[in-house]
mmCIF file of N, CA and C in Angstrom:
data_model
loop_
_atom_site.group_PDB
_atom_site.id
_atom_site.type_symbol
_atom_site.label_atom_id
_atom_site.label_comp_id
_atom_site.label_asym_id
_atom_site.label_seq_id
_atom_site.Cartn_x
_atom_site.Cartn_y
_atom_site.Cartn_z
ATOM 1 N N UNK A 1 0.847 -1.176 0.000
ATOM 2 C CA UNK A 1 0.000 0.000 0.000
ATOM 3 C C UNK A 1 0.899 1.248 0.000
ATOM 4 N N UNK A 2 0.569 2.199 -0.870
ATOM 5 C CA UNK A 2 1.381 3.415 -1.008
ATOM 6 C C UNK A 2 0.951 4.499 -0.028
ATOM 7 N N UNK A 3 1.892 5.403 0.262
ATOM 8 C CA UNK A 3 1.552 6.587 1.037
ATOM 9 C C UNK A 3 0.691 7.494 0.167
ATOM 10 N N UNK A 4 -0.194 8.231 0.804
ATOM 11 C CA UNK A 4 -1.105 9.111 0.071
ATOM 12 C C UNK A 4 -0.755 10.573 0.329
ATOM 13 N N UNK A 5 -1.122 11.406 -0.635
ATOM 14 C CA UNK A 5 -1.004 12.855 -0.502
ATOM 15 C C UNK A 5 -2.367 13.452 -0.817
ATOM 16 N N UNK A 6 -2.857 14.288 0.084
ATOM 17 C CA UNK A 6 -4.096 15.025 -0.154
ATOM 18 C C UNK A 6 -3.707 16.444 -0.533
ATOM 19 N N UNK A 7 -4.194 16.890 -1.673
ATOM 20 C CA UNK A 7 -3.935 18.240 -2.162
ATOM 21 C C UNK A 7 -5.162 19.100 -1.867
ATOM 22 N N UNK A 8 -4.927 20.223 -1.202
ATOM 23 C CA UNK A 8 -6.020 21.123 -0.820
ATOM 24 C C UNK A 8 -5.784 22.458 -1.522
ATOM 25 N N UNK A 9 -6.643 22.790 -2.469
ATOM 26 C CA UNK A 9 -6.440 23.981 -3.300
ATOM 27 C C UNK A 9 -6.725 25.276 -2.546
ATOM 28 N N UNK A 10 -6.392 26.375 -3.197
ATOM 29 C CA UNK A 10 -6.580 27.699 -2.615
ATOM 30 C C UNK A 10 -7.939 28.297 -2.924
ATOM 31 N N UNK A 11 -8.098 29.518 -2.502
ATOM 32 C CA UNK A 11 -9.369 30.238 -2.584
ATOM 33 C C UNK A 11 -9.893 30.385 -4.007
ATOM 34 N N UNK A 12 -9.034 30.747 -4.940
ATOM 35 C CA UNK A 12 -9.493 31.073 -6.289
ATOM 36 C C UNK A 12 -9.425 29.902 -7.257
ATOM 37 N N UNK A 13 -9.038 28.747 -6.800
ATOM 38 C CA UNK A 13 -8.891 27.597 -7.688
ATOM 39 C C UNK A 13 -10.248 26.991 -8.028
ATOM 40 N N UNK A 14 -10.327 26.460 -9.220
ATOM 41 C CA UNK A 14 -11.527 25.744 -9.642
ATOM 42 C C UNK A 14 -11.138 24.277 -9.784
ATOM 43 N N UNK A 15 -11.587 23.462 -8.851
ATOM 44 C CA UNK A 15 -11.316 22.035 -8.922
ATOM 45 C C UNK A 15 -9.862 21.641 -8.733
ATOM 46 N N UNK A 16 -9.068 22.490 -8.115
ATOM 47 C CA UNK A 16 -7.683 22.147 -7.850
ATOM 48 C C UNK A 16 -6.759 22.191 -9.043
ATOM 49 N N UNK A 17 -7.162 22.925 -10.093
ATOM 50 C CA UNK A 17 -6.352 23.016 -11.312
ATOM 51 C C UNK A 17 -4.964 23.567 -11.020
ATOM 52 N N UNK A 18 -4.862 24.479 -10.040
ATOM 53 C CA UNK A 18 -3.564 25.082 -9.726
ATOM 54 C C UNK A 18 -2.563 24.072 -9.168
ATOM 55 N N UNK A 19 -3.033 22.932 -8.701
ATOM 56 C CA UNK A 19 -2.145 21.910 -8.144
ATOM 57 C C UNK A 19 -2.002 20.685 -9.045
ATOM 58 N N UNK A 20 -2.525 20.766 -10.260
ATOM 59 C CA UNK A 20 -2.537 19.612 -11.157
ATOM 60 C C UNK A 20 -1.133 19.129 -11.530
ATOM 61 N N UNK A 21 -0.229 20.047 -11.839
ATOM 62 C CA UNK A 21 1.138 19.653 -12.198
ATOM 63 C C UNK A 21 1.824 18.977 -11.011
ATOM 64 N N UNK A 22 1.624 19.520 -9.821
ATOM 65 C CA UNK A 22 2.182 18.920 -8.614
ATOM 66 C C UNK A 22 1.602 17.524 -8.396
ATOM 67 N N UNK A 23 0.311 17.375 -8.635
ATOM 68 C CA UNK A 23 -0.343 16.071 -8.483
ATOM 69 C C UNK A 23 0.289 15.044 -9.414
ATOM 70 N N UNK A 24 0.539 15.421 -10.661
ATOM 71 C CA UNK A 24 1.166 14.502 -11.618
ATOM 72 C C UNK A 24 2.580 14.141 -11.180
ATOM 73 N N UNK A 25 3.331 15.109 -10.688
ATOM 74 C CA UNK A 25 4.705 14.857 -10.229
ATOM 75 C C UNK A 25 4.725 13.915 -9.024
ATOM 76 N N UNK A 26 3.828 14.140 -8.084
ATOM 77 C CA UNK A 26 3.769 13.277 -6.906
ATOM 78 C C UNK A 26 3.322 11.863 -7.270
ATOM 79 N N UNK A 27 2.390 11.753 -8.200
ATOM 80 C CA UNK A 27 1.953 10.434 -8.667
ATOM 81 C C UNK A 27 3.108 9.693 -9.330
ATOM 82 N N UNK A 28 3.869 10.408 -10.142
ATOM 83 C CA UNK A 28 5.025 9.804 -10.815
ATOM 84 C C UNK A 28 6.086 9.367 -9.805
ATOM 85 N N UNK A 29 6.135 10.034 -8.655
ATOM 86 C CA UNK A 29 7.093 9.680 -7.602
ATOM 87 C C UNK A 29 6.595 8.520 -6.734
ATOM 88 N N UNK A 30 5.397 8.022 -7.024
ATOM 89 C CA UNK A 30 4.897 6.846 -6.321
ATOM 90 C C UNK A 30 3.851 7.093 -5.253
ATOM 91 N N UNK A 31 3.390 8.325 -5.126
ATOM 92 C CA UNK A 31 2.356 8.626 -4.132
ATOM 93 C C UNK A 31 0.965 8.439 -4.732
ATOM 94 N N UNK A 32 0.035 8.042 -3.890
ATOM 95 C CA UNK A 32 -1.376 7.967 -4.270
ATOM 96 C C UNK A 32 -1.970 9.341 -3.967
ATOM 97 N N UNK A 33 -2.363 10.074 -4.999
ATOM 98 C CA UNK A 33 -2.799 11.467 -4.818
ATOM 99 C C UNK A 33 -4.314 11.610 -4.840
ATOM 100 N N UNK A 34 -4.796 12.476 -3.966
ATOM 101 C CA UNK A 34 -6.222 12.770 -3.857
ATOM 102 C C UNK A 34 -6.399 14.281 -3.802
ATOM 103 N N UNK A 35 -7.293 14.801 -4.607
ATOM 104 C CA UNK A 35 -7.580 16.241 -4.595
ATOM 105 C C UNK A 35 -8.863 16.488 -3.818
ATOM 106 N N UNK A 36 -8.767 17.307 -2.786
ATOM 107 C CA UNK A 36 -9.943 17.697 -2.014
ATOM 108 C C UNK A 36 -10.486 18.979 -2.623
ATOM 109 N N UNK A 37 -11.673 18.887 -3.202
ATOM 110 C CA UNK A 37 -12.299 20.049 -3.834
ATOM 111 C C UNK A 37 -13.443 20.551 -2.959
ATOM 112 N N UNK A 38 -13.539 21.846 -2.857
ATOM 113 C CA UNK A 38 -14.550 22.450 -2.000
ATOM 114 C C UNK A 38 -14.923 23.821 -2.549
ATOM 115 N N UNK A 39 -16.088 24.295 -2.115
ATOM 116 C CA UNK A 39 -16.542 25.642 -2.458
ATOM 117 C C UNK A 39 -16.381 26.510 -1.219
ATOM 118 N N UNK A 40 -15.773 27.665 -1.389
ATOM 119 C CA UNK A 40 -15.436 28.539 -0.268
ATOM 120 C C UNK A 40 -16.578 29.441 0.145
ATOM 121 N N UNK A 41 -17.235 30.030 -0.804
ATOM 122 C CA UNK A 41 -18.144 31.143 -0.526
ATOM 123 C C UNK A 41 -19.253 30.765 0.436
ATOM 124 N N UNK A 42 -19.333 31.544 1.530
ATOM 125 C CA UNK A 42 -20.374 31.357 2.527
ATOM 126 C C UNK A 42 -20.058 30.299 3.565
ATOM 127 N N UNK A 43 -18.860 29.713 3.505
ATOM 128 C CA UNK A 43 -18.505 28.664 4.457
ATOM 129 C C UNK A 43 -17.234 29.047 5.205
ATOM 130 N N UNK A 44 -17.267 29.012 6.525
ATOM 131 C CA UNK A 44 -16.046 29.303 7.284
ATOM 132 C C UNK A 44 -15.050 28.146 7.153
ATOM 133 N N UNK A 45 -13.764 28.428 7.303
ATOM 134 C CA UNK A 45 -12.755 27.380 7.159
ATOM 135 C C UNK A 45 -12.969 26.192 8.098
ATOM 136 N N UNK A 46 -13.529 26.428 9.274
ATOM 137 C CA UNK A 46 -13.763 25.324 10.212
ATOM 138 C C UNK A 46 -14.759 24.312 9.641
ATOM 139 N N UNK A 47 -15.781 24.791 8.934
ATOM 140 C CA UNK A 47 -16.768 23.887 8.322
ATOM 141 C C UNK A 47 -16.143 23.112 7.163
ATOM 142 N N UNK A 48 -15.321 23.791 6.377
ATOM 143 C CA UNK A 48 -14.632 23.109 5.275
ATOM 144 C C UNK A 48 -13.678 22.063 5.846
ATOM 145 N N UNK A 49 -13.044 22.373 6.977
ATOM 146 C CA UNK A 49 -12.128 21.429 7.629
ATOM 147 C C UNK A 49 -12.852 20.148 8.047
ATOM 148 N N UNK A 50 -14.097 20.261 8.473
ATOM 149 C CA UNK A 50 -14.877 19.068 8.822
ATOM 150 C C UNK A 50 -15.049 18.171 7.603
ATOM 151 N N UNK A 51 -15.305 18.781 6.447
ATOM 152 C CA UNK A 51 -15.454 17.999 5.213
ATOM 153 C C UNK A 51 -14.117 17.392 4.788
ATOM 154 N N UNK A 52 -13.039 18.150 4.994
ATOM 155 C CA UNK A 52 -11.704 17.628 4.693
ATOM 156 C C UNK A 52 -11.404 16.421 5.577
ATOM 157 N N UNK A 53 -11.776 16.492 6.836
ATOM 158 C CA UNK A 53 -11.569 15.361 7.747
ATOM 159 C C UNK A 53 -12.301 14.119 7.248
ATOM 160 N N UNK A 54 -13.566 14.277 6.875
ATOM 161 C CA UNK A 54 -14.342 13.146 6.355
ATOM 162 C C UNK A 54 -13.702 12.592 5.080
ATOM 163 N N UNK A 55 -13.208 13.477 4.222
ATOM 164 C CA UNK A 55 -12.539 13.075 2.982
ATOM 165 C C UNK A 55 -11.305 12.228 3.310
ATOM 166 N N UNK A 56 -10.489 12.694 4.245
ATOM 167 C CA UNK A 56 -9.259 11.987 4.618
ATOM 168 C C UNK A 56 -9.575 10.656 5.293
ATOM 169 N N UNK A 57 -10.615 10.610 6.097
ATOM 170 C CA UNK A 57 -10.988 9.373 6.790
ATOM 171 C C UNK A 57 -11.324 8.248 5.811
ATOM 172 N N UNK A 58 -11.718 8.580 4.594
ATOM 173 C CA UNK A 58 -12.071 7.571 3.591
ATOM 174 C C UNK A 58 -10.885 7.101 2.765
ATOM 175 N N UNK A 59 -9.699 7.605 3.043
ATOM 176 C CA UNK A 59 -8.506 7.193 2.300
ATOM 177 C C UNK A 59 -7.824 6.066 3.061
ATOM 178 N N UNK A 60 -7.628 4.949 2.377
ATOM 179 C CA UNK A 60 -6.984 3.787 2.986
ATOM 180 C C UNK A 60 -5.506 3.798 2.613
ATOM 181 N N UNK A 61 -4.704 4.381 3.481
ATOM 182 C CA UNK A 61 -3.260 4.462 3.256
ATOM 183 C C UNK A 61 -2.567 4.457 4.612
ATOM 184 N N UNK A 62 -1.355 3.905 4.682
ATOM 185 C CA UNK A 62 -0.656 3.855 5.966
ATOM 186 C C UNK A 62 -0.228 5.231 6.472
ATOM 187 N N UNK A 63 0.090 6.120 5.550
ATOM 188 C CA UNK A 63 0.505 7.482 5.887
ATOM 189 C C UNK A 63 -0.197 8.430 4.931
ATOM 190 N N UNK A 64 -0.705 9.528 5.459
ATOM 191 C CA UNK A 64 -1.377 10.521 4.616
ATOM 192 C C UNK A 64 -0.707 11.872 4.838
ATOM 193 N N UNK A 65 -0.122 12.404 3.771
ATOM 194 C CA UNK A 65 0.499 13.722 3.793
ATOM 195 C C UNK A 65 -0.505 14.730 3.247
ATOM 196 N N UNK A 66 -0.338 15.992 3.601
ATOM 197 C CA UNK A 66 -1.210 17.046 3.082
ATOM 198 C C UNK A 66 -0.350 18.145 2.487
ATOM 199 N N UNK A 67 -0.701 18.560 1.269
ATOM 200 C CA UNK A 67 -0.089 19.725 0.631
ATOM 201 C C UNK A 67 -1.226 20.701 0.373
ATOM 202 N N UNK A 68 -1.141 21.874 0.978
ATOM 203 C CA UNK A 68 -2.230 22.846 0.883
ATOM 204 C C UNK A 68 -1.705 24.182 0.375
ATOM 205 N N UNK A 69 -2.458 24.765 -0.548
ATOM 206 C CA UNK A 69 -2.069 26.046 -1.139
ATOM 207 C C UNK A 69 -2.997 27.157 -0.651
ATOM 208 N N UNK A 70 -2.419 28.269 -0.261
ATOM 209 C CA UNK A 70 -3.144 29.490 0.074
ATOM 210 C C UNK A 70 -4.231 29.231 1.123
ATOM 211 N N UNK A 71 -5.477 29.534 0.795
ATOM 212 C CA UNK A 71 -6.581 29.346 1.739
ATOM 213 C C UNK A 71 -6.704 27.886 2.173
ATOM 214 N N UNK A 72 -6.282 26.961 1.319
ATOM 215 C CA UNK A 72 -6.276 25.548 1.696
ATOM 216 C C UNK A 72 -5.407 25.300 2.919
ATOM 217 N N UNK A 73 -4.367 26.112 3.090
ATOM 218 C CA UNK A 73 -3.528 26.017 4.280
ATOM 219 C C UNK A 73 -4.274 26.413 5.535
ATOM 220 N N UNK A 74 -5.124 27.418 5.414
ATOM 221 C CA UNK A 74 -5.940 27.852 6.554
ATOM 222 C C UNK A 74 -6.931 26.750 6.925
ATOM 223 N N UNK A 75 -7.542 26.147 5.913
ATOM 224 C CA UNK A 75 -8.455 25.027 6.153
ATOM 225 C C UNK A 75 -7.707 23.894 6.854
ATOM 226 N N UNK A 76 -6.488 23.618 6.411
ATOM 227 C CA UNK A 76 -5.681 22.548 7.003
ATOM 228 C C UNK A 76 -5.336 22.849 8.460
ATOM 229 N N UNK A 77 -5.016 24.092 8.773
ATOM 230 C CA UNK A 77 -4.750 24.456 10.169
ATOM 231 C C UNK A 77 -5.992 24.252 11.037
ATOM 232 N N UNK A 78 -7.161 24.584 10.498
ATOM 233 C CA UNK A 78 -8.412 24.334 11.226
ATOM 234 C C UNK A 78 -8.627 22.831 11.406
ATOM 235 N N UNK A 79 -8.259 22.052 10.403
ATOM 236 C CA UNK A 79 -8.388 20.598 10.487
ATOM 237 C C UNK A 79 -7.645 20.067 11.709
ATOM 238 N N UNK A 80 -6.388 20.466 11.870
ATOM 239 C CA UNK A 80 -5.600 19.952 12.989
ATOM 240 C C UNK A 80 -6.002 20.572 14.322
ATOM 241 N N UNK A 81 -6.608 21.738 14.281
ATOM 242 C CA UNK A 81 -7.138 22.332 15.503
ATOM 243 C C UNK A 81 -8.347 21.537 15.993
ATOM 244 N N UNK A 82 -9.202 21.118 15.064
ATOM 245 C CA UNK A 82 -10.418 20.389 15.409
ATOM 246 C C UNK A 82 -10.177 18.901 15.642
ATOM 247 N N UNK A 83 -9.206 18.330 14.944
ATOM 248 C CA UNK A 83 -8.933 16.891 15.018
ATOM 249 C C UNK A 83 -7.439 16.675 15.285
ATOM 250 N N UNK A 84 -6.967 17.005 16.481
ATOM 251 C CA UNK A 84 -5.523 16.998 16.751
ATOM 252 C C UNK A 84 -4.875 15.619 16.735
ATOM 253 N N UNK A 85 -5.630 14.563 16.896
ATOM 254 C CA UNK A 85 -5.034 13.233 16.960
ATOM 255 C C UNK A 85 -5.187 12.459 15.659
ATOM 256 N N UNK A 86 -5.468 13.169 14.603
ATOM 257 C CA UNK A 86 -5.631 12.546 13.300
ATOM 258 C C UNK A 86 -4.301 11.979 12.803
ATOM 259 N N UNK A 87 -4.361 10.795 12.195
ATOM 260 C CA UNK A 87 -3.159 10.188 11.625
ATOM 261 C C UNK A 87 -2.720 10.997 10.407
ATOM 262 N N UNK A 88 -1.475 11.420 10.413
ATOM 263 C CA UNK A 88 -0.988 12.153 9.255
ATOM 264 C C UNK A 88 0.504 11.959 9.098
ATOM 265 N N UNK A 89 0.958 12.305 7.920
ATOM 266 C CA UNK A 89 2.383 12.322 7.642
ATOM 267 C C UNK A 89 2.851 13.760 7.760
ATOM 268 N N UNK A 90 3.446 14.230 6.710
ATOM 269 C CA UNK A 90 3.941 15.609 6.703
ATOM 270 C C UNK A 90 2.870 16.554 6.172
ATOM 271 N N UNK A 91 2.985 17.808 6.584
ATOM 272 C CA UNK A 91 2.065 18.845 6.122
ATOM 273 C C UNK A 91 2.897 19.959 5.512
ATOM 274 N N UNK A 92 2.557 20.329 4.278
ATOM 275 C CA UNK A 92 3.249 21.415 3.583
ATOM 276 C C UNK A 92 2.217 22.485 3.244
ATOM 277 N N UNK A 93 2.471 23.709 3.698
ATOM 278 C CA UNK A 93 1.604 24.842 3.374
ATOM 279 C C UNK A 93 2.336 25.709 2.361
ATOM 280 N N UNK A 94 1.729 25.901 1.206
ATOM 281 C CA UNK A 94 2.315 26.712 0.137
ATOM 282 C C UNK A 94 1.609 28.061 0.083
ATOM 283 N N UNK A 95 2.314 29.115 0.409
ATOM 284 C CA UNK A 95 1.785 30.484 0.348
ATOM 285 C C UNK A 95 0.481 30.636 1.130
ATOM 286 N N UNK A 96 0.414 30.006 2.280
ATOM 287 C CA UNK A 96 -0.780 30.113 3.122
ATOM 288 C C UNK A 96 -0.701 31.394 3.955
ATOM 289 N N UNK A 97 -1.772 32.168 3.981
ATOM 290 C CA UNK A 97 -1.771 33.430 4.734
ATOM 291 C C UNK A 97 -1.990 33.194 6.231
ATOM 292 N N UNK A 98 -1.028 32.561 6.878
ATOM 293 C CA UNK A 98 -1.199 32.187 8.285
ATOM 294 C C UNK A 98 -1.277 33.396 9.221
ATOM 295 N N UNK A 99 -0.845 34.551 8.744
ATOM 296 C CA UNK A 99 -0.962 35.781 9.539
ATOM 297 C C UNK A 99 -2.100 36.667 9.060
ATOM 298 N N UNK A 100 -3.018 36.110 8.271
ATOM 299 C CA UNK A 100 -4.149 36.864 7.759
ATOM 300 C C UNK A 100 -3.855 37.501 6.412
ATOM 301 N N UNK A 101 -4.898 38.008 5.777
ATOM 302 C CA UNK A 101 -4.755 38.685 4.488
ATOM 303 C C UNK A 101 -5.892 39.682 4.317
ATOM 304 N N UNK A 102 -5.651 40.686 3.506
ATOM 305 C CA UNK A 102 -6.673 41.706 3.248
ATOM 306 C C UNK A 102 -7.897 41.089 2.581
ATOM 307 N N UNK A 103 -7.683 40.184 1.639
ATOM 308 C CA UNK A 103 -8.804 39.533 0.944
ATOM 309 C C UNK A 103 -9.626 38.721 1.941
ATOM 310 N N UNK A 104 -8.948 37.980 2.800
ATOM 311 C CA UNK A 104 -9.651 37.174 3.801
ATOM 312 C C UNK A 104 -10.485 38.017 4.742
ATOM 313 N N UNK A 105 -9.942 39.150 5.151
ATOM 314 C CA UNK A 105 -10.706 40.039 6.044
ATOM 315 C C UNK A 105 -11.943 40.588 5.336
ATOM 316 N N UNK A 106 -11.806 40.928 4.050
ATOM 317 C CA UNK A 106 -12.957 41.437 3.297
ATOM 318 C C UNK A 106 -14.037 40.369 3.148
ATOM 319 N N UNK A 107 -13.612 39.147 2.847
ATOM 320 C CA UNK A 107 -14.576 38.056 2.685
ATOM 321 C C UNK A 107 -15.283 37.777 4.010
ATOM 322 N N UNK A 108 -14.534 37.768 5.104
ATOM 323 C CA UNK A 108 -15.125 37.516 6.426
ATOM 324 C C UNK A 108 -16.107 38.605 6.831
ATOM 325 N N UNK A 109 -15.839 39.827 6.419
ATOM 326 C CA UNK A 109 -16.709 40.949 6.775
ATOM 327 C C UNK A 109 -18.001 40.966 5.972
ATOM 328 N N UNK A 110 -18.022 40.286 4.822
ATOM 329 C CA UNK A 110 -19.197 40.279 3.940
ATOM 330 C C UNK A 110 -19.593 38.853 3.596
ATOM 331 N N UNK A 111 -20.147 38.099 4.549
ATOM 332 C CA UNK A 111 -20.470 36.690 4.289
ATOM 333 C C UNK A 111 -21.535 36.480 3.285
#
């Protein structure tokens, strides 16, 4: 059984297209890749994290790594805040606004 990688796209991505090249590279390196797709608008990151948890729970792999881009990194941080004992491998956040962002504040102010 291979190790798995869950790819979590950013705010403006449609279906994880921004991570497609990375997905192909990781697959070629022997990882079982899964793209977690979600709709952002009107949903707080904590709610999306619950769906990400359910998505990950359905993956049968000995180790599950997460690669998250931008807002996907925020969702991933909420995931580990809500489910701290979840089985995981490594976590990579790519350009995640962990200290906040102007766009995020605007979206939060206008749900």
